[in-house]
Amino acid sequence: LAMFCNKSDEAEDSVSRLESANKRASEEFDKEAAKIKSLQDIVSNSNIAYDERKRALDKLREIVPEYNASLSKEGELMNNNTDAIKNYLTQLEREIKLKSVRDELEAAYKEQRELQREWDAAQEDLSLKRTNSAYYSKPIIDVAGMFGQRDLQKAEERFNDVDARLTKVNRTIASLNSEIADTSVEASGSTQQFKTFSEQLEDAKNK
């Protein structure tokens, strides 16, 4: 039962980190998409002054270079290739998601490095206590043996706790790596240049 609970906790932690990354990505994307939609509404509204529409169009084309619409002197919107905007938003959403998940991955790698140092120290301490038979193997009725057994038990508890936390963060890292790989594959058809999956991992590890 304890093993089942631990695995459930690890799975929930991985899901929680992914949900956190996706929530941030969704909020950021919605903000950018709303900005573009606002500019589109101005550009396509013939009741708005020409100069304001032209400024909005210029801003929109700065954001989406492939969008090549123009306004005639009469205010007619020409070459309104909205597919360019749709494609841009699709790739932008993936890019934002990649960045958000990579941020979580960087934090997980940092936690992993700290836990690994803690794990090494806990393992060394436990190993020393287990091999120090002159002190820790004395009968429990002996005062030294009693305190020695208590110290050994504490060392085992500390090691098991750190080991569980390290296992959890390792599973989280694997889950985040998988998410990055999947999103990178989705984005592979983009004309925008993304770092390779291996480059993304190396960046995250070195943060």
Coordinates of N, CA, C and O in Angstrom, one line a residue, residues 7-102:
K7 N 4.0 5.8 -5.6 CA 4.0 5.9 -7.0 C 2.9 6.8 -7.4 O 3.0 7.6 -8.4
S8 N 1.8 6.8 -6.7 CA 0.7 7.8 -7.0 C 1.1 9.2 -6.8 O 0.8 10.1 -7.5
D9 N 1.9 9.4 -5.7 CA 2.4 10.8 -5.4 C 3.3 11.2 -6.5 O 3.3 12.4 -6.9
E10 N 4.2 10.3 -6.9 CA 5.1 10.7 -8.0 C 4.4 11.0 -9.3 O 4.8 12.0 -9.9
A11 N 3.4 10.3 -9.6 CA 2.6 10.5 -10.8 C 1.9 11.9 -10.7 O 1.9 12.7 -11.6
E12 N 1.3 12.2 -9.5 CA 0.6 13.4 -9.3 C 1.6 14.6 -9.4 O 1.2 15.7 -9.9
D13 N 2.8 14.4 -8.9 CA 3.8 15.5 -8.9 C 4.2 15.8 -10.4 O 4.3 17.0 -10.7
S14 N 4.4 14.8 -11.2 CA 4.7 15.0 -12.6 C 3.5 15.7 -13.3 O 3.7 16.6 -14.1
V15 N 2.3 15.2 -13.0 CA 1.1 15.9 -13.7 C 1.0 17.3 -13.2 O 0.7 18.2 -14.0
S16 N 1.2 17.5 -11.9 CA 1.1 18.9 -11.4 C 2.1 19.9 -12.1 O 1.7 21.0 -12.4
R17 N 3.3 19.4 -12.3 CA 4.3 20.3 -12.9 C 3.9 20.5 -14.4 O 4.1 21.6 -14.9
L18 N 3.4 19.5 -15.1 CA 2.9 19.7 -16.4 C 1.7 20.6 -16.5 O 1.7 21.5 -17.4
E19 N 0.8 20.4 -15.6 CA -0.4 21.3 -15.5 C 0.1 22.8 -15.3 O -0.5 23.7 -15.8
S20 N 1.0 22.9 -14.4 CA 1.5 24.3 -14.1 C 2.1 24.9 -15.3 O 1.9 26.1 -15.6
A21 N 2.9 24.1 -16.0 CA 3.6 24.6 -17.2 C 2.5 25.0 -18.3 O 2.6 26.0 -18.9
N22 N 1.6 24.1 -18.5 CA 0.5 24.3 -19.5 C -0.4 25.5 -19.1 O -0.8 26.2 -20.0
K23 N -0.6 25.7 -17.8 CA -1.5 26.8 -17.4 C -0.8 28.1 -17.7 O -1.4 29.1 -18.3
R24 N 0.5 28.2 -17.4 CA 1.3 29.4 -17.7 C 1.3 29.7 -19.2 O 1.2 30.8 -19.7
A25 N 1.6 28.6 -20.0 CA 1.6 28.7 -21.4 C 0.3 29.2 -22.0 O 0.3 30.1 -22.9
S26 N -0.8 28.6 -21.5 CA -2.1 29.0 -22.0 C -2.4 30.5 -21.7 O -2.9 31.2 -22.6
E27 N -2.0 30.9 -20.5 CA -2.3 32.4 -20.1 C -1.5 33.3 -21.0 O -2.0 34.3 -21.5
E28 N -0.2 32.9 -21.3 CA 0.7 33.8 -22.1 C 0.2 33.8 -23.5 O 0.1 34.8 -24.2
F29 N -0.2 32.6 -24.0 CA -0.7 32.5 -25.4 C -2.0 33.3 -25.6 O -2.2 34.0 -26.6
D30 N -2.9 33.2 -24.6 CA -4.2 33.9 -24.7 C -3.9 35.4 -24.8 O -4.6 36.2 -25.5
K31 N -2.9 35.9 -24.1 CA -2.6 37.3 -24.1 C -2.1 37.8 -25.4 O -2.5 38.8 -26.0
E32 N -1.2 37.0 -26.0 CA -0.7 37.3 -27.4 C -1.7 37.2 -28.4 O -1.8 38.0 -29.4
A33 N -2.6 36.1 -28.3 CA -3.6 35.9 -29.3 C -4.7 37.1 -29.3 O -5.2 37.5 -30.3
A34 N -5.0 37.5 -28.1 CA -5.9 38.6 -27.9 C -5.4 39.9 -28.5 O -6.1 40.7 -29.2
K35 N -4.1 40.1 -28.4 CA -3.5 41.3 -29.0 C -3.6 41.3 -30.5 O -3.9 42.3 -31.2
I36 N -3.3 40.1 -31.1 CA -3.4 40.0 -32.6 C -4.9 40.1 -33.0 O -5.2 40.8 -34.0
K37 N -5.8 39.5 -32.3 CA -7.2 39.6 -32.6 C -7.7 41.0 -32.6 O -8.5 41.5 -33.4
S38 N -7.2 41.8 -31.6 CA -7.6 43.2 -31.5 C -7.1 44.0 -32.7 O -7.9 44.8 -33.3
L39 N -5.9 43.7 -33.1 CA -5.4 44.4 -34.3 C -6.2 44.0 -35.6 O -6.5 44.8 -36.4
Q40 N -6.5 42.7 -35.7 CA -7.3 42.2 -36.8 C -8.6 42.9 -36.9 O -9.1 43.3 -38.0
D41 N -9.3 43.1 -35.7 CA -10.6 43.7 -35.7 C -10.5 45.1 -36.2 O -11.4 45.6 -36.9
I42 N -9.5 45.9 -35.8 CA -9.3 47.2 -36.2 C -9.1 47.3 -37.7 O -9.7 48.1 -38.4
V43 N -8.2 46.4 -38.2 CA -7.8 46.4 -39.6 C -9.0 46.2 -40.5 O -9.2 46.8 -41.6
S44 N -9.9 45.2 -40.1 CA -11.0 44.8 -40.9 C -12.2 45.7 -40.8 O -13.2 45.5 -41.5
N45 N -12.2 46.6 -39.9 CA -13.4 47.5 -39.6 C -13.3 48.7 -40.5 O -12.6 49.7 -40.2
S46 N -14.1 48.8 -41.5 CA -14.1 49.9 -42.4 C -14.7 51.2 -41.8 O -14.6 52.3 -42.3
N47 N -15.3 51.1 -40.6 CA -15.9 52.3 -39.9 C -14.8 53.0 -39.1 O -15.1 54.1 -38.6
I48 N -13.7 52.4 -38.9 CA -12.6 53.1 -38.2 C -11.7 53.9 -39.2 O -11.6 53.6 -40.3
A49 N -11.2 55.0 -38.7 CA -10.4 55.9 -39.5 C -9.3 55.2 -40.2 O -8.7 54.2 -39.6
Y50 N -9.0 55.6 -41.4 CA -8.0 54.9 -42.2 C -6.6 54.9 -41.5 O -5.9 53.9 -41.5
D51 N -6.2 56.0 -41.0 CA -4.9 56.1 -40.3 C -4.7 55.1 -39.2 O -3.7 54.5 -39.0
E52 N -5.8 54.9 -38.4 CA -5.8 54.0 -37.3 C -5.7 52.6 -37.8 O -5.0 51.7 -37.2
R53 N -6.4 52.3 -38.8 CA -6.4 51.0 -39.4 C -5.0 50.7 -40.0 O -4.5 49.5 -39.9
K54 N -4.4 51.7 -40.6 CA -3.1 51.5 -41.2 C -2.0 51.2 -40.1 O -1.2 50.4 -40.3
R55 N -2.1 51.9 -39.0 CA -1.2 51.7 -37.9 C -1.4 50.3 -37.4 O -0.4 49.6 -37.1
A56 N -2.6 49.8 -37.2 CA -2.9 48.5 -36.8 C -2.3 47.5 -37.7 O -1.8 46.4 -37.3
L57 N -2.5 47.7 -39.0 CA -2.0 46.8 -40.0 C -0.5 46.7 -40.0 O 0.1 45.6 -40.1
D58 N 0.2 47.8 -39.8 CA 1.6 47.8 -39.8 C 2.1 47.0 -38.5 O 3.1 46.3 -38.6
K59 N 1.4 47.2 -37.4 CA 1.8 46.4 -36.2 C 1.6 44.9 -36.4 O 2.4 44.1 -36.0
L60 N 0.5 44.6 -37.1 CA 0.2 43.2 -37.3 C 1.2 42.6 -38.3 O 1.6 41.4 -38.0
R61 N 1.6 43.3 -39.2 CA 2.6 42.8 -40.2 C 4.0 42.7 -39.5 O 4.8 41.9 -39.9
E62 N 4.3 43.5 -38.5 CA 5.5 43.4 -37.8 C 5.5 42.1 -37.0 O 6.6 41.4 -36.9
I63 N 4.4 41.8 -36.4 CA 4.3 40.6 -35.6 C 4.3 39.3 -36.5 O 4.9 38.3 -36.2
V64 N 3.5 39.4 -37.6 CA 3.4 38.3 -38.5 C 3.9 38.7 -39.9 O 3.2 39.2 -40.7
P65 N 5.2 38.6 -40.1 CA 5.8 39.0 -41.4 C 5.2 38.4 -42.7 O 5.2 39.0 -43.7
E66 N 4.7 37.1 -42.5 CA 4.1 36.5 -43.7 C 2.7 37.0 -44.0 O 2.1 36.7 -45.1
Y67 N 2.1 37.8 -43.1 CA 0.8 38.4 -43.4 C 1.1 39.7 -44.3 O 1.7 40.7 -43.9
N68 N 0.6 39.6 -45.5 CA 1.0 40.7 -46.5 C -0.2 41.4 -47.0 O -0.3 41.9 -48.1
A69 N -1.2 41.6 -46.1 CA -2.4 42.4 -46.5 C -2.0 43.9 -46.6 O -1.0 44.3 -46.1
S70 N -2.9 44.6 -47.3 CA -2.6 46.0 -47.5 C -3.9 46.8 -47.6 O -5.0 46.1 -47.8
L71 N -3.9 48.1 -47.4 CA -5.1 48.9 -47.5 C -5.0 49.8 -48.7 O -3.9 50.5 -48.9
S72 N -6.0 49.8 -49.5 CA -6.0 50.7 -50.7 C -6.3 52.1 -50.1 O -6.7 52.3 -49.0
K73 N -6.1 53.1 -51.0 CA -6.4 54.5 -50.6 C -7.8 54.7 -50.2 O -8.2 55.6 -49.4
E74 N -8.7 53.8 -50.8 CA -10.1 53.9 -50.5 C -10.5 53.1 -49.2 O -11.6 53.1 -48.7
G75 N -9.5 52.5 -48.6 CA -9.7 51.8 -47.3 C -10.1 50.3 -47.5 O -10.5 49.7 -46.5
E76 N -9.9 49.8 -48.7 CA -10.3 48.4 -49.0 C -9.1 47.5 -48.5 O -8.0 47.8 -48.8
L77 N -9.4 46.5 -47.8 CA -8.4 45.5 -47.3 C -8.1 44.5 -48.4 O -9.0 43.8 -48.8
M78 N -6.9 44.4 -48.8 CA -6.6 43.6 -50.0 C -5.5 42.5 -49.5 O -4.8 42.7 -48.6
N79 N -5.5 41.4 -50.2 CA -4.6 40.3 -49.9 C -4.6 39.9 -48.4 O -3.6 39.7 -47.8
N80 N -5.8 39.8 -48.0 CA -6.0 39.5 -46.5 C -5.8 38.0 -46.3 O -6.7 37.2 -46.0
N81 N -4.5 37.6 -46.3 CA -4.2 36.1 -46.1 C -4.2 35.8 -44.6 O -3.1 35.7 -44.0
T82 N -5.4 35.6 -44.1 CA -5.5 35.2 -42.7 C -4.9 33.9 -42.3 O -4.6 33.6 -41.1
D83 N -4.6 33.0 -43.3 CA -4.0 31.7 -43.0 C -2.6 32.0 -42.4 O -2.2 31.2 -41.6
A84 N -2.0 33.0 -42.8 CA -0.6 33.3 -42.3 C -0.7 33.6 -40.8 O 0.1 33.2 -40.0
I85 N -1.8 34.3 -40.4 CA -2.0 34.6 -39.0 C -2.3 33.3 -38.2 O -1.8 33.1 -37.1
K86 N -3.2 32.5 -38.8 CA -3.5 31.2 -38.1 C -2.3 30.3 -37.9 O -2.1 29.7 -36.9
N87 N -1.4 30.3 -39.0 CA -0.2 29.5 -38.9 C 0.7 30.0 -37.8 O 1.4 29.3 -37.0
Y88 N 0.8 31.3 -37.8 CA 1.7 32.0 -36.8 C 1.2 31.7 -35.4 O 2.0 31.3 -34.5
L89 N -0.1 31.7 -35.1 CA -0.6 31.5 -33.8 C -0.4 30.0 -33.4 O -0.2 29.7 -32.2
T90 N -0.6 29.1 -34.4 CA -0.4 27.7 -34.1 C 1.1 27.5 -33.6 O 1.3 26.8 -32.6
Q91 N 2.0 28.0 -34.3 CA 3.4 27.8 -34.0 C 3.8 28.6 -32.7 O 4.6 28.1 -31.9
L92 N 3.2 29.8 -32.5 CA 3.4 30.5 -31.3 C 3.0 29.8 -30.1 O 3.7 29.7 -29.0
E93 N 1.8 29.1 -30.2 CA 1.3 28.4 -29.0 C 2.3 27.2 -28.7 O 2.6 27.0 -27.5
R94 N 2.8 26.6 -29.7 CA 3.8 25.5 -29.4 C 5.1 26.0 -28.8 O 5.7 25.4 -28.0
E95 N 5.5 27.1 -29.4 CA 6.8 27.7 -28.9 C 6.6 28.1 -27.4 O 7.5 27.9 -26.6
I96 N 5.5 28.8 -27.1 CA 5.3 29.2 -25.7 C 5.2 28.0 -24.8 O 5.7 28.0 -23.7
K97 N 4.5 26.9 -25.2 CA 4.4 25.7 -24.4 C 5.8 25.1 -24.2 O 6.1 24.6 -23.1
L98 N 6.6 25.0 -25.3 CA 8.0 24.5 -25.1 C 8.7 25.2 -24.1 O 9.4 24.7 -23.2
K99 N 8.7 26.6 -24.1 CA 9.4 27.4 -23.2 C 9.0 27.1 -21.8 O 9.8 27.0 -20.8
S100 N 7.6 27.1 -21.6 CA 7.1 26.9 -20.2 C 7.5 25.5 -19.7 O 7.9 25.4 -18.5
V101 N 7.4 24.5 -20.5 CA 7.8 23.1 -20.0 C 9.3 23.1 -19.7 O 9.8 22.5 -18.7
R102 N 10.1 23.7 -20.6 CA 11.5 23.8 -20.4 C 11.9 24.5 -19.1 O 12.8 24.1 -18.4

